[in-house]
Amino acid sequence: MSLELSGLINAIHEGLTGAIEAQWLVSLIEYVLVGAGLLALYALIALFLIIFERKICAWFQCRLGPNRVGPWGIFQVFADMLKIMFKEIIPLKHNDKLLFYAGPCIVVIGSFLTFGGLQFAEGVHGVDLNIGVFYLLAVSSISIVGVMLAGWSSNNKYALIGAMRSGAQVISFELSACLSMMAVVILGGSMNLSTLMEKQEDLWFIFQAPVPMLIAMVIYLIAAHAETNRGPFDLPEAESELTAGYHVEYSGMTFGYFYVAEYCNLFINAAIGALVFLGGWQAFHIPGCDGFNAVMDMCPSYVWFFLKCLFFIFMSLWVRWSFPRLRIDQLLHLEWKIMLPFSLFNILLVAVWVIIF
Amino acid sequence: MEVKNLKVKSMHDVVFNDNEYLEKYVDELRQGGVNVAVGCLDDIINWGRSHSVWPLTFATACCGIEFMCVGAARADFARFGWEVTRNSPRQSDVVFVAGTIVNKMAPVLKRLYDQMAEPKYVIAVGGCAISGGPFKNSYNVVKGVNEVIPVDVFVPGCPPRPNAMLYGMMQMERKIKIEHYFGLPKKPAITPEEKVWAEKIAKEQEAYKAEKK
Amino acid sequence: MEDINKKLAKAAPGKAVSEGTQYPTVELEPAELRGVAQALKDAGFDYLISLTGMDYGDAFGTIYHIASTDDPANVVVLKTKTTDRENPMLYSIMDIYESANLYEREVYDFFGIKFIGHNDLRRIFLRPDWNGFPFRKDDKSENSTPTRNITAEEMEEMPQITIGEDGKIKQSSKMLFGKNEYVVNFGPQHPATHGVLHLRVSLDGEIVKKIDPNFGYIHRGIEKMAESLTYPQVLPYTDRLDYLSGAINRHAFCLCVEKAAGIEVPMRAQIVRCIFDELTRVASHLLGWGCMAMDMGAITAFVYGMRDREKIMDIFEESAGGRLMPAYAVIGGLSQDIHPNFKNRVTEYIAYQRKMLKEHHILFTGNPIATGRMHKNGYLTKEKAIALGTGGPTGRASGWSCDVRKIEPYSAYKEIEFNEIIRNKDTKTGDTFDRYIIRLDEIEESLNIIEKLLVKLDDTKEGDFKAKVPAIIKLPAGDYFQRVENARGEFDVFISSDGNKNPYRVKFRSPCMTLISALDPICKDGKIADMIMIGASLDYVIPCADR
């Protein structure tokens, strides 16, 4: 019996087509199911990451972390979720109501849209666009609009400074993230994620072209980390400077949206990194070693995928809890004067690499 | 006497569970009687609320250092899920008034409290916040923060040890657990105290304006 | 000593230099003050230690303690007074000594003495709508708990008193910020102001243009309360001034009273007090280090600092009973003898902390982001530090040798050899990194000091921890001044006694107030993030500044 999810999905599809005549109805039901599934996944991942971070952070800081609610405190996040859902949402005077409430929604929508383009396991994905990589990059940066709106409409000086910082930061680092993706696209020869997955079946990209891909991966990780607004790049919400930055005026569930989106963005960035550099859901294969490859294949593809994601997320948390924050000019210096030239050079390098090897 | 069906994990101490104030509070709440369905929902929500109380990072004096100790490695209030300290009053659930409140600070504290989202709680930490403490005779010190904002839990000490603060937090947890979420806020929208305050503020503003002219 | 007397006599010709007082003192007419102050400054007395307001009953006066930084044990005292109780006025010396700015505002706030030539006579601690001047002996004005928030206008309006060309006194006022400035409030409730400091910052984008520190959100009137308490009763309040160096402040007050009453403290008590001082200093620097890291965004470092600090708290608890405030020193010695386990615990701790210090250096000092932010940022020159009176680690990072333990050794510091940690002795300019690293270096030096003191402790007799002290302590009439070095800088106690069991006037010279006054000159034209970091590197404690 296979542990893969694609079998289950095919079975559902066949069952539905067998039971219902009208093709449009089948499609509709499937869309709804996929949507509901992704939504559930979105929430679960956010909840998991919150407790994961709190535990990891406690571990770094010689503490215990949440341990009273449920075994090892695993239900802590459910308590938080319940609490924040029933918390008052404070309406503000003298601000732009529409934009104020649109802000958190756009942030969540931006990160949720990305889930449609991700590949979670073999044959488990929302849409397989032929410009998948482009789509992921485009959609994941919608969130910044929400952040800017939130900061602008809060009628608060801290929020405004935070939003402006966030704008400068995300727009800058988006460049590096995209350019490092370009390197992958040149190597893979396609923007379609499925094609990229196929190309990585024998060997992950990071091993196919170690030098340029390693550079690309490091640049991508830094840029992606900066886009999530987490330390050492947490200037937009810089706790010790701007108290809470752009979401300083949000309470209750409106704040909860920012909170959830922050963690989902963490996952999304890790997932994109895993997909394009570490072979996504592909098992670790060494060309020629069939026995070893067979053993590796025993593990279902989604386990591979989530393990790789966890690896990246752990790296991200590690950085976050050990490094102090950058200053805004140092941040922009890092991007425009160091990372951007490097990624441009890397594109050249990968092109040469592709021609030679 | 113990209040029934009100347990806080690992707190079996008789003294901890013997709390006259809570008994009275429960009696008061039960007088009206409660719908079973609503009661169950209350319990679930209260479970969530009592385990996730995010403090505001607010400290004025010595007690603030002990408050930091509660957050640091040895006492670690993260165990109870309280470690998400928020710097914005909008996102926090409880304010630890750690330290002396003086006349210049009192309106600021009041404003902070007003900025917090309901349901919100106040823990007065240390002698100064409870009654003015050692500074009771000073010309500039507010004699207890309950002159300014309503207080839920008092933690005595000068400054209280981190253990004492944790104890106060657990009592707070119990208080949250017996409340009726759907009955909140139990107090009228404007309490008589607040009314006095509002009048006082208006009067002072007018006096100030008149003086300016 | 005679040398100073000569210098003082030269600066104040025709004035009698007092005999028999702790420091050479000269009493001046108000009009002579500025001339003498200028002459003193030209003669090398460039450091205004403290400025104390006094209510003599029939007159108001001020007392100036001025020291020379070249030969720092030289302290001279100037006194002046005015008999006009209705509208007391004295001359400002803020253009001669920059640190006088805040001190004179403080005297104005407490006594209502107006300083002619001072350009910013706002109330510093009390609300602008406060009635009366609380430190006047005849002040009966009543104030109820206010409910109105102070408006921005009230905070910005700076009254001034000047003398016009015709010799008449003019009152005017000026606004601090222009109409179009983007002013952001940092505090009173802000995670990075280390308490309830209120910084009003004028910004141009991310660039800080002007900082106006607002004090008084934790002004508890300790000095006034002390006037109605007996000397032993004042002790607990000294702990609560600067709670991070509580033991040192308490030590200072004890020393001052002991000096005045002529009490000989046993050696054992002196040594233990100094060990406690140094432990407090280590604890304070650990917290300061952690808070600085936290303000720069590294929360883990903060928790590590607190973790190590807990070990010191354990030592305190075992011997003294108190945790944050050990409340160990009392007038005449210690409240009880040390715990038998004390020496082992401290020795163990020293070894532990030395190991951990290496870890701290790896975690934060070697971090490229941290050093990148701290290096070449937030310069403070030696001249500015002296002018503002910002001593302590901050001053020493700028090359100013200002360690009171060396200048005027007190207690057991006389007995041992130790190094004063100074950086940039040649360049005379310290940046944020110097102010950061000097704290970690001082921890190391403090551990060395404790080790030496522990050796000395063996020579003393067990149980000999307190001298005989009369049940009611009365100090002979006169002024007493005691300087000590606390974790932030020079902490001084000034007691004026009229022979009763209560002090007539107590003044604590807070190092933190001068540190805060350094914020504006250092941070100007830096970024917001720099301002927060520099504030943390100065490591001020607000209740100490506000008192």
PDB file of C-alpha atoms in Angstrom, chain A residues 55 66-76, chain B residues 9 47 51 79:
ATOM      1  CA  LYS A  55       9.363  26.024  21.948  1.00  0.00           C
ATOM      2  CA  PRO A  66       4.742  26.602  27.180  1.00  0.00           C
ATOM      3  CA  ASN A  67       4.111  23.382  29.074  1.00  0.00           C
ATOM      4  CA  ARG A  68       0.880  23.757  31.023  1.00  0.00           C
ATOM      5  CA  VAL A  69      -1.798  23.491  28.366  1.00  0.00           C
ATOM      6  CA  GLY A  70      -1.916  19.927  27.131  1.00  0.00           C
ATOM      7  CA  PRO A  71       1.134  17.664  26.942  1.00  0.00           C
ATOM      8  CA  TRP A  72       4.263  19.775  26.329  1.00  0.00           C
ATOM      9  CA  GLY A  73       1.991  22.743  25.943  1.00  0.00           C
ATOM     10  CA  ILE A  74       0.878  21.773  22.458  1.00  0.00           C
ATOM     11  CA  PHE A  75      -2.604  23.197  22.968  1.00  0.00           C
ATOM     12  CA  GLN A  76      -1.187  26.565  23.925  1.00  0.00           C
TER      13      GLN A  76
ATOM     14  CA  LYS B   9      -2.816  22.829  36.997  1.00  0.00           C
ATOM     15  CA  TRP B  47     -10.164  28.025  29.061  1.00  0.00           C
ATOM     16  CA  HIS B  51      -4.197  30.278  29.320  1.00  0.00           C
ATOM     17  CA  ARG B  79       5.279  27.942  30.872  1.00  0.00           C
TER      18      ARG B  79
END
